[in-house]
Amino acid sequence: MSTFANMKSNRQSMMDTVRNAVEKSQNDSQSFQDDRFWYPERDKGGNGFAVVRFLPQSEGETVPWIKYWDHGFQGSGGWFIENCLTSIPGGKCPACEHNTALWNSGIESDKDIARKQKRRLRHVSNIYVVHDPTNPQNEGKVMLYRYGKKIYDKLSEAMNPEFKDEIAFNPFDLWEGADLKLKIRKVDGWPNYDRSEFDERKPLFEADSELEEVWGRQYKLEEFLSPEKFKTYEELQVSLARALGQSRDVGTIEETTVEQQEEVVLESPGAKFSRIETTTESPQLNIDKQNAGDGKMDYFARLAEDNQ
Ligand SMILES: [Zn+2]
């Protein structure tokens, strides 16, 4: 039998192989999530509500947050969801360099693309989940929360109020801080956190023993700035070129693995899925949770849009 005839007669088992590969990749999507992260669920209309308490710096750390930059956009070749190397002192990032070139072209359409692809400031803090109506199992847990500029501004405003009738307070304080009521709406297609506000100031718990127990459950934040959370410049170059549709990794026939078969198959109905496979090693993905509940596509779309 010729190789081609062999292939024809083996189509059913090939189908099984592919199906298994797809299933495997779906299961893999669970493994790159980090269960320590909390995410405010939004309903179908894009609205969300939850109450969280920001927690102080952990033992041995100086501030109750870490900050870093990332990129999250979809190019013609797929998603680019990566931590930005400019987060590390002296680090150079190919995506930022690409954006600078687009911006400097002076062409308005290039500038629009640069805006879409620009790096985004992220923060991570420990929180105590006070009220989570969508996922009540989170209530009472100490979790990690990744947030953007809007929430950071709320925290900053609490410490440096704009108006004379407002009293400055430390929202990370266990005794004199306050719960943050997160109110999320969809505005112009994007999640909007403007309506979020602090509740009245009060201790998280009355008894110091309870507060100490909560503090003892906090996670160290320094790990999110460790080098292994970042791809190298060269790895980011490859990832960026793929997302921009500038190149494709095609193995030789001999080297084709199940993963690559899967990529080729998934390429045809929509290029997005194949790109998702290529980004599963992203450190960004290791530090989120719960987002994959609606499937991988939503997970990536949400990572990309969530620029609160
Ligand atoms: Zn960058």
Short mmCIF file of C-alpha atoms and ligand atoms in Angstrom, two decimals:
data_model
loop_
_atom_site.label_atom_id
_atom_site.label_comp_id
_atom_site.label_asym_id
_atom_site.label_seq_id
_atom_site.Cartn_x
_atom_site.Cartn_y
_atom_site.Cartn_z
CA MET A 1 0.00 0.00 0.00
CA SER A 2 1.33 3.44 -0.84
CA THR A 3 1.93 5.97 1.89
CA PHE A 4 -0.94 7.99 0.56
CA ALA A 5 -3.35 5.02 0.49
CA ASN A 6 -2.17 4.16 3.99
CA MET A 7 -3.00 7.66 5.11
CA LYS A 8 -6.41 7.39 3.48
CA SER A 9 -7.27 4.14 5.25
CA ASN A 10 -6.01 5.42 8.59
CA ARG A 11 -8.11 8.53 8.62
CA GLN A 12 -10.29 7.37 11.48
CA SER A 13 -7.33 6.81 13.80
CA MET A 14 -5.88 10.15 12.72
CA MET A 15 -9.16 11.72 13.69
CA ASP A 16 -8.91 10.07 17.10
CA THR A 17 -5.36 11.30 17.49
CA VAL A 18 -6.40 14.83 16.70
CA ARG A 19 -9.43 14.64 18.95
CA ASN A 20 -7.31 13.38 21.80
CA ALA A 21 -4.81 16.13 21.16
CA VAL A 22 -7.51 18.77 21.34
CA GLU A 23 -8.84 17.27 24.56
CA LYS A 24 -5.35 17.17 25.98
CA SER A 25 -4.80 20.82 25.17
CA GLN A 26 -8.06 21.72 26.86
CA ASN A 27 -7.02 19.87 29.98
CA ASP A 28 -3.65 21.57 29.85
CA SER A 29 -5.40 24.89 30.06
CA GLN A 30 -6.22 24.08 33.65
CA SER A 31 -2.63 23.47 34.62
CA PHE A 32 -1.31 26.91 33.78
CA GLN A 33 -3.74 28.62 36.05
CA ASP A 34 -2.67 29.73 39.46
CA ASP A 35 -5.37 29.00 42.02
CA ARG A 36 -4.03 31.68 44.31
CA PHE A 37 -5.41 34.40 42.04
CA TRP A 38 -8.80 35.91 42.51
CA TYR A 39 -10.74 37.36 39.62
CA PRO A 40 -13.95 39.40 39.82
CA GLU A 41 -16.49 37.49 37.76
CA ARG A 42 -18.72 39.52 35.49
CA ASP A 43 -22.15 38.54 34.27
CA LYS A 44 -23.11 38.34 30.61
CA GLY A 45 -23.87 42.05 30.59
CA GLY A 46 -20.33 42.76 31.76
CA ASN A 47 -21.33 43.83 35.28
CA GLY A 48 -19.61 42.59 38.38
CA PHE A 49 -19.68 43.21 42.12
CA ALA A 50 -17.48 41.99 44.94
CA VAL A 51 -15.99 43.26 48.21
CA VAL A 52 -12.32 42.78 48.94
CA ARG A 53 -9.88 44.01 51.54
CA PHE A 54 -6.33 44.88 50.52
CA LEU A 55 -3.79 43.39 52.90
CA PRO A 56 -0.52 44.85 54.17
CA GLN A 57 2.98 43.91 53.08
CA SER A 58 4.00 40.40 54.02
CA GLU A 59 6.86 39.70 56.37
CA GLY A 60 10.15 40.77 54.79
CA GLU A 61 8.53 42.85 52.03
CA THR A 62 8.50 46.65 51.95
CA VAL A 63 5.32 47.52 50.04
CA PRO A 64 2.00 45.66 49.75
CA TRP A 65 2.14 45.36 45.98
CA ILE A 66 4.47 44.59 43.13
CA LYS A 67 4.13 46.17 39.73
CA TYR A 68 5.16 45.07 36.29
CA TRP A 69 4.24 45.66 32.66
CA ASP A 70 2.71 43.32 30.17
CA HIS A 71 1.33 43.32 26.63
CA GLY A 72 -2.00 41.86 25.63
CA PHE A 73 -3.23 42.17 22.08
CA GLN A 74 -4.27 40.15 19.09
CA GLY A 75 -2.29 40.56 15.88
CA SER A 76 -3.09 39.06 12.49
CA GLY A 77 -1.27 35.88 13.55
CA GLY A 78 -2.82 35.55 17.00
CA TRP A 79 -2.51 36.62 20.58
CA PHE A 80 0.50 38.20 22.21
CA ILE A 81 0.03 37.96 25.96
CA GLU A 82 3.45 38.38 27.49
CA ASN A 83 5.18 40.05 30.36
CA CYS A 84 7.21 43.04 29.21
CA LEU A 85 10.94 42.92 29.86
CA THR A 86 11.00 46.62 30.72
CA SER A 87 9.58 45.48 34.09
CA ILE A 88 13.11 44.38 34.95
CA PRO A 89 15.70 47.13 35.46
CA GLY A 90 17.62 47.63 32.21
CA GLY A 91 15.40 45.15 30.37
CA LYS A 92 14.70 45.68 26.66
CA CYS A 93 11.46 44.44 25.12
CA PRO A 94 11.01 43.66 21.40
CA ALA A 95 7.30 44.52 21.54
CA CYS A 96 8.06 47.97 22.98
CA GLU A 97 10.78 48.50 20.38
CA HIS A 98 8.34 47.51 17.63
CA ASN A 99 5.79 49.96 19.02
CA THR A 100 8.33 52.77 19.15
CA ALA A 101 9.14 52.19 15.48
CA LEU A 102 5.41 52.26 14.61
CA TRP A 103 4.93 55.44 16.62
CA ASN A 104 7.92 57.16 15.07
CA SER A 105 6.68 56.43 11.57
CA GLY A 106 4.30 59.34 12.05
CA ILE A 107 1.61 57.45 10.16
CA GLU A 108 -1.69 57.70 12.02
CA SER A 109 -2.72 54.08 11.38
CA ASP A 110 0.65 52.88 12.71
CA LYS A 111 0.18 55.00 15.80
CA ASP A 112 -3.22 53.38 16.37
CA ILE A 113 -1.60 49.96 16.23
CA ALA A 114 1.10 51.10 18.65
CA ARG A 115 -1.62 52.28 21.06
CA LYS A 116 -3.36 48.92 20.87
CA GLN A 117 -0.14 47.02 21.49
CA LYS A 118 1.32 49.23 24.19
CA ARG A 119 2.53 47.85 27.47
CA ARG A 120 0.08 47.93 30.39
CA LEU A 121 0.87 48.54 34.00
CA ARG A 122 -0.11 45.70 36.32
CA HIS A 123 -0.11 45.38 40.08
CA VAL A 124 -0.41 42.35 42.31
CA SER A 125 -1.46 42.49 45.96
CA ASN A 126 -2.74 40.14 48.61
CA ILE A 127 -6.43 40.54 49.32
CA TYR A 128 -8.94 39.07 51.72
CA VAL A 129 -12.14 38.19 49.87
CA VAL A 130 -14.99 39.61 51.96
CA HIS A 131 -17.89 39.08 49.58
CA ASP A 132 -17.95 37.31 46.25
CA PRO A 133 -21.57 36.64 45.24
CA THR A 134 -20.64 34.75 42.06
CA ASN A 135 -18.02 32.55 43.71
CA PRO A 136 -18.92 32.43 47.41
CA GLN A 137 -16.36 29.68 47.97
CA ASN A 138 -13.71 32.42 47.76
CA GLU A 139 -15.08 34.31 50.75
CA GLY A 140 -12.75 34.24 53.72
CA LYS A 141 -9.76 33.32 51.57
CA VAL A 142 -6.50 35.22 51.26
CA MET A 143 -5.84 35.46 47.54
CA LEU A 144 -3.74 37.36 45.03
CA TYR A 145 -5.35 40.08 42.97
CA ARG A 146 -3.92 41.50 39.77
CA TYR A 147 -5.21 44.96 38.99
CA GLY A 148 -4.60 47.85 36.65
CA LYS A 149 -4.21 51.58 36.84
CA LYS A 150 -7.80 52.39 37.83
CA ILE A 151 -7.78 50.38 41.04
CA TYR A 152 -4.24 51.49 41.81
CA ASP A 153 -5.44 55.10 41.49
CA LYS A 154 -8.25 54.38 43.97
CA LEU A 155 -5.73 53.04 46.47
CA SER A 156 -3.43 55.98 45.85
CA GLU A 157 -6.26 58.51 46.24
CA ALA A 158 -7.18 56.99 49.60
CA MET A 159 -3.64 57.72 50.80
CA ASN A 160 -3.48 61.14 49.11
CA PRO A 161 -7.01 62.52 48.92
CA GLU A 162 -7.69 65.31 46.48
CA PHE A 163 -10.09 67.31 48.63
CA LYS A 164 -9.74 68.85 52.08
CA ASP A 165 -12.82 67.14 53.52
CA GLU A 166 -11.38 63.70 52.85
CA ILE A 167 -9.20 61.98 55.41
CA ALA A 168 -6.14 60.18 54.19
CA PHE A 169 -5.96 56.51 55.15
CA ASN A 170 -3.94 53.48 54.29
CA PRO A 171 -6.25 51.06 52.47
CA PHE A 172 -3.80 48.22 53.15
CA ASP A 173 -4.06 48.65 56.92
CA LEU A 174 -5.65 45.77 58.85
CA TRP A 175 -7.05 48.06 61.57
CA GLU A 176 -7.70 51.43 59.92
CA GLY A 177 -8.13 50.43 56.31
CA ALA A 178 -11.42 49.81 54.51
CA ASP A 179 -13.07 47.22 52.31
CA LEU A 180 -13.13 48.07 48.63
CA LYS A 181 -16.48 47.59 46.92
CA LEU A 182 -15.58 46.62 43.37
CA LYS A 183 -18.25 47.72 40.95
CA ILE A 184 -17.61 46.81 37.36
CA ARG A 185 -19.66 47.98 34.43
CA LYS A 186 -19.17 47.63 30.72
CA VAL A 187 -18.50 50.99 29.11
CA ASP A 188 -17.84 51.21 25.38
CA GLY A 189 -17.21 47.49 25.37
CA TRP A 190 -14.57 47.60 28.11
CA PRO A 191 -14.75 46.74 31.81
CA ASN A 192 -14.92 49.95 33.78
CA TYR A 193 -14.07 50.23 37.50
CA ASP A 194 -14.91 53.93 38.02
CA ARG A 195 -17.81 53.26 40.37
CA SER A 196 -15.73 51.18 42.78
CA GLU A 197 -15.47 52.75 46.23
CA PHE A 198 -14.18 52.18 49.73
CA ASP A 199 -16.57 51.27 52.49
CA GLU A 200 -16.27 52.89 55.93
CA ARG A 201 -12.97 52.43 57.68
CA LYS A 202 -12.90 49.61 60.20
CA PRO A 203 -10.69 46.74 61.30
CA LEU A 204 -10.91 43.66 59.11
CA PHE A 205 -11.51 41.73 62.36
CA GLU A 206 -11.75 42.95 65.93
CA ALA A 207 -9.35 40.41 67.41
CA ASP A 208 -5.63 40.76 66.68
CA SER A 209 -5.34 36.99 66.77
CA GLU A 210 -7.65 36.74 63.76
CA LEU A 211 -5.75 39.46 61.91
CA GLU A 212 -2.47 37.70 62.59
CA GLU A 213 -3.91 34.48 61.21
CA VAL A 214 -4.93 36.28 57.99
CA TRP A 215 -1.53 37.95 57.70
CA GLY A 216 0.13 34.58 58.11
CA ARG A 217 -1.76 33.27 55.07
CA GLN A 218 -0.44 35.97 52.71
CA TYR A 219 1.71 35.15 49.69
CA LYS A 220 5.13 36.59 49.00
CA LEU A 221 4.90 38.91 46.00
CA GLU A 222 8.57 39.04 45.02
CA GLU A 223 8.24 35.85 42.96
CA PHE A 224 6.35 37.76 40.26
CA LEU A 225 9.42 39.79 39.42
CA SER A 226 11.80 36.84 39.39
CA PRO A 227 13.60 36.21 36.08
CA GLU A 228 11.80 32.93 35.40
CA LYS A 229 8.53 34.86 35.12
CA PHE A 230 9.91 36.52 31.99
CA LYS A 231 10.77 35.17 28.59
CA THR A 232 14.09 36.15 27.08
CA TYR A 233 14.39 38.89 24.47
CA GLU A 234 14.83 36.25 21.75
CA GLU A 235 11.82 34.22 22.89
CA LEU A 236 9.68 37.36 22.88
CA GLN A 237 10.91 38.18 19.37
CA VAL A 238 9.67 34.80 18.13
CA SER A 239 6.37 35.15 19.97
CA LEU A 240 5.86 38.68 18.64
CA ALA A 241 6.62 37.69 15.05
CA ARG A 242 4.05 34.91 15.30
CA ALA A 243 1.39 37.18 16.75
CA LEU A 244 2.03 39.73 14.04
CA GLY A 245 1.76 37.02 11.40
CA GLN A 246 5.32 37.58 10.28
CA SER A 247 6.50 34.01 10.60
CA ARG A 248 5.38 30.51 11.31
CA ASP A 249 7.11 27.62 12.92
CA VAL A 250 6.65 24.62 10.67
CA GLY A 251 8.50 21.51 11.68
CA THR A 252 9.78 18.99 9.17
CA ILE A 253 7.64 15.89 8.66
CA GLU A 254 9.96 13.80 10.82
CA GLU A 255 9.82 16.27 13.64
CA THR A 256 6.08 16.76 13.62
CA THR A 257 4.78 16.08 17.09
CA VAL A 258 1.26 15.69 18.32
CA GLU A 259 1.39 19.27 19.50
CA GLN A 260 2.32 20.47 16.03
CA GLN A 261 -0.40 18.38 14.36
CA GLU A 262 -2.77 19.94 16.75
CA GLU A 263 -1.53 23.36 15.86
CA VAL A 264 -1.94 22.80 12.13
CA VAL A 265 -5.44 21.42 12.56
CA LEU A 266 -6.50 24.19 14.83
CA GLU A 267 -5.06 26.75 12.47
CA SER A 268 -7.74 26.28 9.86
CA PRO A 269 -11.01 27.19 11.64
CA GLY A 270 -9.45 30.21 13.27
CA ALA A 271 -5.84 31.17 13.77
CA LYS A 272 -6.54 32.24 17.34
CA PHE A 273 -6.46 28.74 18.77
CA SER A 274 -3.08 27.87 17.40
CA ARG A 275 -1.61 30.99 18.86
CA ILE A 276 -3.07 30.12 22.19
CA GLU A 277 -1.08 26.93 22.14
CA THR A 278 2.07 28.89 21.55
CA THR A 279 1.54 31.17 24.49
CA THR A 280 0.75 28.69 27.20
CA GLU A 281 4.23 29.10 28.63
CA SER A 282 3.70 32.77 29.17
CA PRO A 283 4.45 33.75 32.74
CA GLN A 284 1.39 35.93 32.58
CA LEU A 285 -0.72 32.84 32.34
CA ASN A 286 0.80 31.31 35.40
CA ILE A 287 -0.42 34.05 37.60
CA ASP A 288 -4.07 34.09 36.87
CA LYS A 289 -6.96 31.93 37.93
CA GLN A 290 -10.58 31.22 37.26
CA ASN A 291 -10.46 32.99 33.94
CA ALA A 292 -10.60 29.81 31.93
CA GLY A 293 -14.00 28.91 33.26
CA ASP A 294 -15.64 30.06 30.06
CA GLY A 295 -13.07 28.37 27.85
CA LYS A 296 -9.70 29.31 26.58
CA MET A 297 -10.83 31.89 24.09
CA ASP A 298 -12.62 33.92 26.71
CA TYR A 299 -9.65 33.58 28.97
CA PHE A 300 -7.31 35.19 26.50
CA ALA A 301 -9.81 37.76 25.36
CA ARG A 302 -10.33 38.78 28.94
CA LEU A 303 -6.62 38.97 29.67
CA ALA A 304 -6.29 41.24 26.69
CA GLU A 305 -9.21 43.51 27.47
CA ASP A 306 -8.80 43.70 31.19
CA ASN A 307 -6.99 46.97 31.39
CA GLN A 308 -8.92 48.50 34.23
ZN ZN B 1 7.28 45.72 26.27
#
